Amino acid sequence: MQTKRKFLLSDDSILRTLERAGLKCRKVKIAWFYTSFYPEIYYIRQNDECSLHHKKEDLDRQTLNFKISKDDFKEALKSRVARVVQKNRYGFANDEAEFWLELYGGELSTLAILRAKFQNEAASANFDFAKTFGSSDFCEITDDYRYKSRYLARYGIPPRSLDFAHARSVFEKFSRVKFFAPPYADSVKLARLALELAWTRACGAKSEYQKSLAPEALHELRVQIRKFRAVLKLSAPLFEAEKKDEILKLLAEFMSRTNQLRDLHVFAEFLKADDAPASFLQQLNLIAKRSEDKILEFLYSAEFTDLNGAISGFLNGADGIYARSEYEKISKKFASARLCKLIKSLRAELKNLKQGSLLQAFHDARIGLKRLRYALEIFARSFDEGCVRDLFKRTKAACEDFGALQDISVWQNFIAIYQKASDKSGVAFAYLLALDARLNDRRAELEKKILNEKEPLLRALKRSLRKIKAYE
């Protein structure tokens, strides 16, 4: 039995009991933050005294301590990684042990921990919490690494449990509720919940499209399918490959079936606002109708039923037969590693973009942006650092510009096809010739804008990468 033990409390009732009994506790106000986790470098302020600590990465795990000034402490705050751990420590003692009640503040404000240091192992083994402190709710966390300062700084307060069934019911009732990934949630269960959410919303959009044929419903269906694919790819190391790869292949086929109609919807909306010739709009509408019929036929087909069955079967076994036997359980730790990989890949794509780059290079960067955007949509709010949430906003905005560039490329393909089959002396041909020139100008403007904003985006990616790496 150790001579030091640690207990998780439900509230600060022990402190109130001591105060009512007239016991004056020794109070220390503490702020603690890290600038590195490998090796561990952290700063502590206790009341008005500040210190720097460096835990060496050797077999002895020796910690070097240095006194520093308040100004040095404030300056180091600029380089912190993860959240600042704040707590008030109240010290008192009896014949059995010395006790420290730690009441945390800031984002950890609901956390209350009691530490005890006993005179010997026998006193530790014989300690009766209820006899000493009454009926306070507690559980022992002496060996629970999740309550160490470095883990609290990185991942926040560990949940005693996370009710996934309740979370699922909330998402079903409120279709626009934001998804927030609890840092300590089990990685597989969290991935399954995110996948279920995306697929449920995709099926809802499918039903709406079958009823109304509204372009907005098709767009929502495609967005949710993309989110499902992004989450499944992001969480790939959590699941056995065979079933996962089969579903990704089926979803890729589904998206390819709907690409043309979505492109036509967007182009038609633009043309109506641009007062395009009716003859060209009629041609597009005929193509759209044929594409629409094919999509409806597919949505009612046994093929889509098989797709739905494959996904439902996967989701039902996601945290059972399809989960890998060994995986990183802490969702934030797992997501950090995957986000770092996405950010590094996107940085490489963006660095290759320059004046005169082929459209494919812009398309590849756009794919990387979308993958990162969907991942950050789930995980950005799990990070304490504002730069990560700022990166999510930047990727979302950048996706608009890259998407507009992609639309122009698709539209110009439509224009080229129509021009080959149209009367070169007609009004529509002259309109399309002028439109193609305007689109070339717009394409040049977008490429210039993207390239001008490339460096700020690369810096944002670099800042976030540095912060996110601390959680791996």
XYZ file of C-alpha atoms in Angstrom, residues 128-363:
236
model
C -11.404 4.855 6.578
C -12.596 7.763 4.436
C -16.201 7.718 5.685
C -15.129 7.587 9.322
C -12.914 10.659 8.859
C -15.000 12.762 6.471
C -18.530 11.485 6.891
C -20.879 10.638 4.048
C -19.184 12.655 1.278
C -19.340 10.976 -2.129
C -15.887 9.874 -3.255
C -13.969 7.342 -5.312
C -10.277 6.504 -5.171
C -8.155 7.633 -8.119
C -4.663 6.992 -6.701
C -3.557 4.996 -9.740
C -5.692 6.760 -12.348
C -3.209 8.530 -14.646
C -6.026 10.625 -16.149
C -6.016 12.883 -13.081
C -2.373 13.830 -13.356
C -1.788 17.495 -14.207
C -0.363 16.732 -17.655
C -3.482 14.776 -18.589
C -5.894 17.324 -17.149
C -4.080 20.012 -19.135
C -4.354 18.030 -22.365
C -7.732 16.318 -22.146
C -9.761 18.003 -19.408
C -11.886 16.230 -16.795
C -12.364 12.498 -17.440
C -16.076 11.640 -17.609
C -17.218 8.970 -15.202
C -19.379 7.747 -18.066
C -20.718 9.035 -21.366
C -24.290 8.119 -22.244
C -24.006 7.439 -25.970
C -27.635 6.293 -26.234
C -28.810 9.603 -24.792
C -26.488 11.552 -27.098
C -27.903 9.648 -30.062
C -31.479 10.499 -29.072
C -30.585 14.197 -28.758
C -29.105 14.243 -32.258
C -32.198 12.539 -33.642
C -34.522 15.139 -32.089
C -32.456 18.223 -32.967
C -31.183 17.936 -36.515
C -28.990 21.064 -36.423
C -27.334 20.554 -33.056
C -23.524 20.909 -33.168
C -21.414 17.813 -32.587
C -18.902 18.184 -29.762
C -16.342 15.427 -29.199
C -15.718 14.923 -25.457
C -11.928 14.632 -25.079
C -12.026 11.459 -22.972
C -14.751 9.631 -24.872
C -13.870 6.162 -26.118
C -12.530 6.579 -29.672
C -14.530 3.755 -31.262
C -17.825 4.683 -29.582
C -17.356 8.332 -30.486
C -16.551 7.488 -34.120
C -19.622 5.282 -34.251
C -21.805 8.069 -32.868
C -20.456 10.568 -35.424
C -21.011 8.045 -38.232
C -24.539 7.291 -37.038
C -25.313 10.990 -36.891
C -24.099 11.592 -40.460
C -25.895 8.539 -41.855
C -29.168 9.342 -40.050
C -29.105 12.844 -41.486
C -28.174 11.496 -44.928
C -31.174 9.153 -44.864
C -33.418 12.040 -43.814
C -32.152 14.143 -46.728
C -32.637 11.154 -49.086
C -36.306 10.842 -48.067
C -36.814 14.581 -48.506
C -35.225 14.499 -51.964
C -37.374 11.557 -53.058
C -40.480 13.550 -52.064
C -39.555 17.024 -53.305
C -36.640 16.645 -55.759
C -35.386 19.894 -54.205
C -31.765 20.730 -55.069
C -31.201 21.696 -51.399
C -32.173 18.170 -50.297
C -29.732 16.608 -52.769
C -27.027 18.976 -51.561
C -27.695 18.028 -47.912
C -27.605 14.338 -48.823
C -24.221 14.779 -50.485
C -22.852 16.848 -47.573
C -23.809 14.178 -45.038
C -22.359 11.406 -47.219
C -19.107 13.386 -47.463
C -19.071 13.814 -43.684
C -19.646 10.078 -43.229
C -16.758 9.297 -45.580
C -14.501 11.859 -43.882
C -15.213 10.472 -40.393
C -14.744 6.883 -41.559
C -11.419 7.739 -43.217
C -10.325 9.733 -40.182
C -11.142 6.827 -37.865
C -9.753 4.162 -40.200
C -7.167 2.785 -37.702
C -9.969 2.024 -35.232
C -11.740 -0.513 -37.453
C -10.962 -3.705 -39.306
C -10.181 -2.842 -42.904
C -12.347 -5.223 -44.949
C -15.824 -3.918 -44.091
C -14.682 -0.304 -43.848
C -13.061 -0.400 -47.310
C -16.184 -1.968 -48.819
C -18.353 0.881 -47.499
C -15.939 3.576 -48.680
C -16.030 2.058 -52.158
C -19.851 1.981 -52.182
C -20.047 5.594 -50.994
C -17.568 6.732 -53.662
C -19.806 5.127 -56.294
C -22.843 6.878 -54.836
C -21.135 10.279 -54.942
C -20.066 9.758 -58.553
C -23.723 9.139 -59.480
C -24.827 12.476 -58.008
C -21.917 14.721 -59.048
C -23.320 15.752 -62.406
C -26.794 16.681 -61.138
C -25.403 18.768 -58.288
C -23.109 20.564 -60.762
C -26.070 21.212 -63.055
C -28.155 22.606 -60.191
C -25.421 25.081 -59.252
C -24.770 26.069 -62.862
C -28.494 26.542 -63.602
C -28.872 28.782 -60.557
C -25.989 30.932 -61.810
C -27.385 31.087 -65.366
C -30.846 32.182 -64.211
C -29.311 35.053 -62.254
C -27.200 35.895 -65.334
C -30.226 36.014 -67.716
C -28.823 33.256 -69.922
C -30.612 32.382 -73.190
C -33.620 30.116 -72.627
C -32.406 27.599 -75.229
C -29.253 26.842 -73.254
C -31.189 26.555 -69.980
C -33.602 24.140 -71.666
C -30.707 21.973 -72.786
C -29.313 21.876 -69.249
C -32.750 21.061 -67.851
C -33.050 18.079 -70.198
C -29.663 16.776 -69.075
C -30.615 17.412 -65.440
C -33.922 15.524 -65.863
C -32.130 12.471 -67.248
C -29.613 12.612 -64.395
C -32.440 13.085 -61.870
C -34.280 10.004 -63.187
C -31.144 7.885 -62.861
C -30.564 9.044 -59.267
C -34.191 8.363 -58.274
C -33.985 4.937 -59.874
C -30.848 4.230 -57.846
C -32.338 5.505 -54.560
C -35.294 3.124 -54.946
C -33.138 0.230 -56.170
C -31.921 -2.928 -54.459
C -28.428 -1.476 -54.923
C -29.138 1.354 -52.482
C -30.865 -1.090 -50.137
C -27.640 -3.105 -50.129
C -25.641 0.049 -49.388
C -27.953 0.913 -46.507
C -27.718 -2.641 -45.210
C -23.927 -2.634 -45.388
C -23.706 0.629 -43.441
C -26.322 -0.397 -40.872
C -24.523 -3.707 -40.354
C -21.229 -1.913 -39.919
C -22.667 0.572 -37.419
C -24.311 -2.215 -35.412
C -20.968 -3.971 -35.092
C -18.721 -0.906 -35.027
C -17.821 -1.179 -31.348
C -17.851 -4.972 -31.458
C -16.800 -7.235 -34.299
C -15.522 -4.429 -36.557
C -13.452 -2.581 -33.940
C -9.772 -3.430 -33.740
C -8.825 -5.295 -30.597
C -6.162 -2.701 -29.730
C -6.695 0.980 -30.335
C -6.063 4.358 -28.720
C -8.994 4.727 -26.328
C -8.792 8.481 -25.586
C -10.582 10.147 -28.510
C -8.685 13.428 -28.269
C -5.327 11.664 -28.302
C -6.367 9.577 -31.303
C -7.844 12.577 -33.135
C -4.710 14.624 -32.526
C -2.544 12.122 -34.350
C -4.975 11.954 -37.259
C -5.391 15.741 -37.440
C -1.621 16.177 -37.533
C -1.471 13.813 -40.485
C -4.208 15.737 -42.334
C -2.538 19.090 -41.634
C 0.877 17.885 -42.846
C -0.669 16.488 -46.021
C -2.590 19.718 -46.704
C 0.496 21.856 -46.094
C 2.379 19.830 -48.699
C -0.455 20.282 -51.229
C -0.676 24.031 -50.601
C 3.069 24.556 -50.843
C 2.988 23.114 -54.358
C 0.411 25.671 -55.527
C 1.809 28.544 -57.551
C 0.976 30.764 -60.476
C 0.438 28.512 -63.468
C -0.334 25.360 -61.470
C -2.673 22.924 -63.207
C -6.273 22.848 -62.042
C -5.661 19.334 -60.692
C -3.223 20.766 -58.139
C -5.936 23.138 -56.881
C -8.395 20.222 -56.838
